[in-house]
PDB file of C-alpha atoms in Angstrom:
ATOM      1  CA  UNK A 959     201.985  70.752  85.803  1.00 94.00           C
ATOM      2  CA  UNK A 960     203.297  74.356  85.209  1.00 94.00           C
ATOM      3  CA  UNK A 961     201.284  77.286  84.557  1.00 95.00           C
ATOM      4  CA  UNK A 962     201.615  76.786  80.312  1.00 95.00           C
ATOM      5  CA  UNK A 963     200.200  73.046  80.938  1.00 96.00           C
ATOM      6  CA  UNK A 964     197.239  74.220  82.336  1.00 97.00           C
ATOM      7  CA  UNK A 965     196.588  77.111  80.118  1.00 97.00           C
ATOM      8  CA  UNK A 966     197.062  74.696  77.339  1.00 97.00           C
ATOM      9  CA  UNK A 967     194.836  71.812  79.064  1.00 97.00           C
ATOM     10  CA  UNK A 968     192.131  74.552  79.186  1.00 97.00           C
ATOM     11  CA  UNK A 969     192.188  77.151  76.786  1.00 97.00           C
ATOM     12  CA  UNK A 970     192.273  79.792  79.429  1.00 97.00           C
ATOM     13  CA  UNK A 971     194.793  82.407  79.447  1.00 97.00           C
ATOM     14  CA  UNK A 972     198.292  82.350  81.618  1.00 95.00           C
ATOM     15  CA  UNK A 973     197.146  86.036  82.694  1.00 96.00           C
ATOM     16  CA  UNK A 974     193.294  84.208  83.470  1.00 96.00           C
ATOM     17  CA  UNK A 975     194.789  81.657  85.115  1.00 96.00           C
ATOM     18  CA  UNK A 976     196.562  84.044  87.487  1.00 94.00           C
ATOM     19  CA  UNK A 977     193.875  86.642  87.999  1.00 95.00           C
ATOM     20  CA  UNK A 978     191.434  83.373  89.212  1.00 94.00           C
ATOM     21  CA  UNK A 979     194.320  82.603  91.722  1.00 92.00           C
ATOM     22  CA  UNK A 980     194.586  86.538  92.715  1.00 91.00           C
ATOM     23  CA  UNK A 981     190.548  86.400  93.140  1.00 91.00           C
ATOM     24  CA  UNK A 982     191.216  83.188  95.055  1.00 87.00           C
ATOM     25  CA  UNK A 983     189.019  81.004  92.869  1.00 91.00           C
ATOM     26  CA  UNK A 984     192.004  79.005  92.071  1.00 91.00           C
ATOM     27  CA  UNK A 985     194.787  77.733  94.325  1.00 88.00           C
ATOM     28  CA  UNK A 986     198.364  76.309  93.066  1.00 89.00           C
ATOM     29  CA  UNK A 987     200.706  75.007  94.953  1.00 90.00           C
ATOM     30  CA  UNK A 988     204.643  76.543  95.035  1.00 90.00           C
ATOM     31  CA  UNK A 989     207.756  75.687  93.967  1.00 88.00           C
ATOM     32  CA  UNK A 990     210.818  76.946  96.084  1.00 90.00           C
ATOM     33  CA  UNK A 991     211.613  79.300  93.408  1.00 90.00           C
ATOM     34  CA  UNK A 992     207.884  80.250  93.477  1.00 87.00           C
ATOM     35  CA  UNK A 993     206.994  78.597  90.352  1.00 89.00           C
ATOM     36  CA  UNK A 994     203.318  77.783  90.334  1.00 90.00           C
ATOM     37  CA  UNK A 995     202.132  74.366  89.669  1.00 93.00           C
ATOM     38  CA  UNK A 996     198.983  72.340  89.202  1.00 95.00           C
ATOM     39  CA  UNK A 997     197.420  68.643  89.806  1.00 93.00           C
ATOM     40  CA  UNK A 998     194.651  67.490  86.984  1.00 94.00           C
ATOM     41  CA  UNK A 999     191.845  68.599  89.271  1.00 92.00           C
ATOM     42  CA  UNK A1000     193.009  72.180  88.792  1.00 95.00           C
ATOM     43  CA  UNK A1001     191.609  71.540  84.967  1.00 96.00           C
ATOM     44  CA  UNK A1002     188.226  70.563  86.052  1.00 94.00           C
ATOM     45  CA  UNK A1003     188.018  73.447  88.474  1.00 93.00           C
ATOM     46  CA  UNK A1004     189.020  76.071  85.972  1.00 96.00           C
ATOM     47  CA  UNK A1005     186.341  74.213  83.313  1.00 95.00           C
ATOM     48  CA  UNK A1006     183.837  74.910  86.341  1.00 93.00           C
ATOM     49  CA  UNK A1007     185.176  78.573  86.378  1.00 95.00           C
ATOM     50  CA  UNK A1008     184.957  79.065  82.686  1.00 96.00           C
ATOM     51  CA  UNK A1009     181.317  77.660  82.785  1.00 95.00           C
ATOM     52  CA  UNK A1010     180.290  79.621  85.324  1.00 95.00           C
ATOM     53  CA  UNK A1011     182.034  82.888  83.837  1.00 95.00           C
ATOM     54  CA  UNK A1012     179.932  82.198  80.812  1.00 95.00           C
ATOM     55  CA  UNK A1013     177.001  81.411  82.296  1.00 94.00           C
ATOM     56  CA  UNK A1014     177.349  85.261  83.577  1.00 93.00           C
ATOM     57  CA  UNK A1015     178.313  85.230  86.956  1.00 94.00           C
ATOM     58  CA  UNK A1016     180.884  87.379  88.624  1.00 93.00           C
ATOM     59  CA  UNK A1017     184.447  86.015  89.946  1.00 92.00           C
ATOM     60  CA  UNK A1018     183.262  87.577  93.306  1.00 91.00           C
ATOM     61  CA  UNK A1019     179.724  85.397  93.126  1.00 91.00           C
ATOM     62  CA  UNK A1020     181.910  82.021  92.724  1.00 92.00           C
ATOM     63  CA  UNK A1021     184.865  82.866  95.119  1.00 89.00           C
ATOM     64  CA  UNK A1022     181.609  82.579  97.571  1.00 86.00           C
ATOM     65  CA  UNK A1023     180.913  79.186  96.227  1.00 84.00           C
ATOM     66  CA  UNK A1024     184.790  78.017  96.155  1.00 77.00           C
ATOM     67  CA  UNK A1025     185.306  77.661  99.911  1.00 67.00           C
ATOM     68  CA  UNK A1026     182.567  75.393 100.395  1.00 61.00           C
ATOM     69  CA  UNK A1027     184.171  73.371  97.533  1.00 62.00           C
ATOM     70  CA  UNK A1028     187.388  73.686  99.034  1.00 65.00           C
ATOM     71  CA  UNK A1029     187.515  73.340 102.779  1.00 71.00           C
ATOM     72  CA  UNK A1030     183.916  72.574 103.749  1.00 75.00           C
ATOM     73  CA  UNK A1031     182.313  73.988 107.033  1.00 83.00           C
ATOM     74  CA  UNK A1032     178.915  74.534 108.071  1.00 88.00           C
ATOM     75  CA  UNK A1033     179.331  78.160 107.939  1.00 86.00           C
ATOM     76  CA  UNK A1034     180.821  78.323 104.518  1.00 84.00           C
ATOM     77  CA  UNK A1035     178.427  75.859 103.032  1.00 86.00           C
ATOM     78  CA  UNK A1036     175.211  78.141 104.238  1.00 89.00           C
ATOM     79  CA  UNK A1037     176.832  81.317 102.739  1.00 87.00           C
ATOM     80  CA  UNK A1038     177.728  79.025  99.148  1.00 87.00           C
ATOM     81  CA  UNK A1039     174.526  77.653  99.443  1.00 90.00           C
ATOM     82  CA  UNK A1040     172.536  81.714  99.322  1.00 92.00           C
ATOM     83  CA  UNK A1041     174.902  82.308  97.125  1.00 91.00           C
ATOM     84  CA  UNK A1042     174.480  79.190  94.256  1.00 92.00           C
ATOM     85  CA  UNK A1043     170.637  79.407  95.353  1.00 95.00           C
ATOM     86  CA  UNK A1044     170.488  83.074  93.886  1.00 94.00           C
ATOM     87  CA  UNK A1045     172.632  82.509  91.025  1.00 95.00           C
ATOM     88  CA  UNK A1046     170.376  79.322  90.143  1.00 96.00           C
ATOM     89  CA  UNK A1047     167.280  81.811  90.047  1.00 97.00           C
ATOM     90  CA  UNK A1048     169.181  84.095  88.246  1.00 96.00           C
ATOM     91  CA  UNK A1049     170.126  81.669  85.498  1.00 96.00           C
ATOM     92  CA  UNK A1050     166.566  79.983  85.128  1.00 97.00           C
ATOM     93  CA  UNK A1051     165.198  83.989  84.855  1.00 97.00           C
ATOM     94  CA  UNK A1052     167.819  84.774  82.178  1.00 96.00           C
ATOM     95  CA  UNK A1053     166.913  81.429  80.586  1.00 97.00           C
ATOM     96  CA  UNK A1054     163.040  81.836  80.864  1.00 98.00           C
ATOM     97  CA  UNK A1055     163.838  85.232  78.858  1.00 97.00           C
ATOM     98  CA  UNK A1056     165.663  83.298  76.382  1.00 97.00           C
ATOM     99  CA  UNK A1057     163.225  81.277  75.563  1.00 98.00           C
ATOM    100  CA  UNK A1058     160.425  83.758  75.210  1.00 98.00           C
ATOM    101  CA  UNK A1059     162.594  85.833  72.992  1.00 98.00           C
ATOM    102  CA  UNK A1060     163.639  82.852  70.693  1.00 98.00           C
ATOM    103  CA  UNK A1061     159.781  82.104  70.558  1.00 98.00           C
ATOM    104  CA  UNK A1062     158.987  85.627  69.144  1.00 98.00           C
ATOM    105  CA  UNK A1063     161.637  85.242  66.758  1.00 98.00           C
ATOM    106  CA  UNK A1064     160.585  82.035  65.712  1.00 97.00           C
ATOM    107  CA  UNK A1065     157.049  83.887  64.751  1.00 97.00           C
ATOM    108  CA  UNK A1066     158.839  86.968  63.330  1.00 97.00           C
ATOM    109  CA  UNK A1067     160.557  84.168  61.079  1.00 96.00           C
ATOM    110  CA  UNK A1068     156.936  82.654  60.440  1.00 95.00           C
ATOM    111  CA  UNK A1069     155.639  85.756  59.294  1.00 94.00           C
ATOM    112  CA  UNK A1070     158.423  86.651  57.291  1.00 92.00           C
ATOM    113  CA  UNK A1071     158.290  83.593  55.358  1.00 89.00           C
ATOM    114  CA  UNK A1072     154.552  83.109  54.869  1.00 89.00           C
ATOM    115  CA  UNK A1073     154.793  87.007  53.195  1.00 89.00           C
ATOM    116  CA  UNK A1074     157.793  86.307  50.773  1.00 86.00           C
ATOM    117  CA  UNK A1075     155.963  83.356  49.606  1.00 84.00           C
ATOM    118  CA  UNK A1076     152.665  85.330  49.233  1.00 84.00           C
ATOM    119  CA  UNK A1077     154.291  88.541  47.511  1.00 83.00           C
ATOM    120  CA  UNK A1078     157.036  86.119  45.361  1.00 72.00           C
ATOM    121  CA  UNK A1079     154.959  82.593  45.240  1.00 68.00           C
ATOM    122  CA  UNK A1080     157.885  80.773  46.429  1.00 64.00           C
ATOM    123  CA  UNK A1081     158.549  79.510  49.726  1.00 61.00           C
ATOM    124  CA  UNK A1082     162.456  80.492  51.108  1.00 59.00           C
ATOM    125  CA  UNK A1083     164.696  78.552  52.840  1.00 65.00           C
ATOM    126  CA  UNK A1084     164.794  79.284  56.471  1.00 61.00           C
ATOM    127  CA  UNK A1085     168.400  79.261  57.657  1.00 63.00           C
TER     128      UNK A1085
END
């Protein structure tokens, strides 16, 4: 598939696309006229990108991870494994702050409610 195909397939831009290739996270093969095209596991690898883009972590943190995906030797797979290892803690920190934060707004909510039914003698929907 062409460059559009893919973009369409994944809802990530033609210019995202291309800067994932430039950062090497991507690879596509060429045409003679140097048209760049794509097999359906190029989809699931940019979904992985995406995710991982989401999930906070820099295009320079997964190129380390790629190669071990890619062409798998032991010293690439040590170097993807420090690197997923530190991302991983990362995450579950970021996550373990989520969690406490959502908690403290659940009681801010609590607190809030239990006074506007006090002060107005009706109990509000929480949204």
């Amino acid at each position: 598939m062409r460059i559009g195909e893919l973009s369409a397939r994944t809802g990530a831009s033609r210019r995202s696309l291309r800067y994932y290739e430039q950062q090497g996270l991507l690879v596509s093969a060429r045409s003679p006229s140097g048209q760049r095209y794509y097999d359906d596991d190029h989809v699931q690898r940019v979904a992985l990108i995406q995710v991982f883009l989401t999930a906070g972590m820099s295009s320079r943190t997964i190129a380390q991870m790629v190669p071990c995906m890619t062409e798998p030797n032991m010293e690439r797979a040590r170097q993807a494994l420090t690197a997923m290892n530190q991302e991983r803690n990362r995450l579950s920190s970021t996550i373990d702050s989520l969690v406490a934060a959502r908690a403290e707004l659940d009681h801010l909510i609590n607190v809030n409610l239990n006074f506007l039914a006090n002060v107005a003698g009706i109990i509000p929907r929480a949204d």
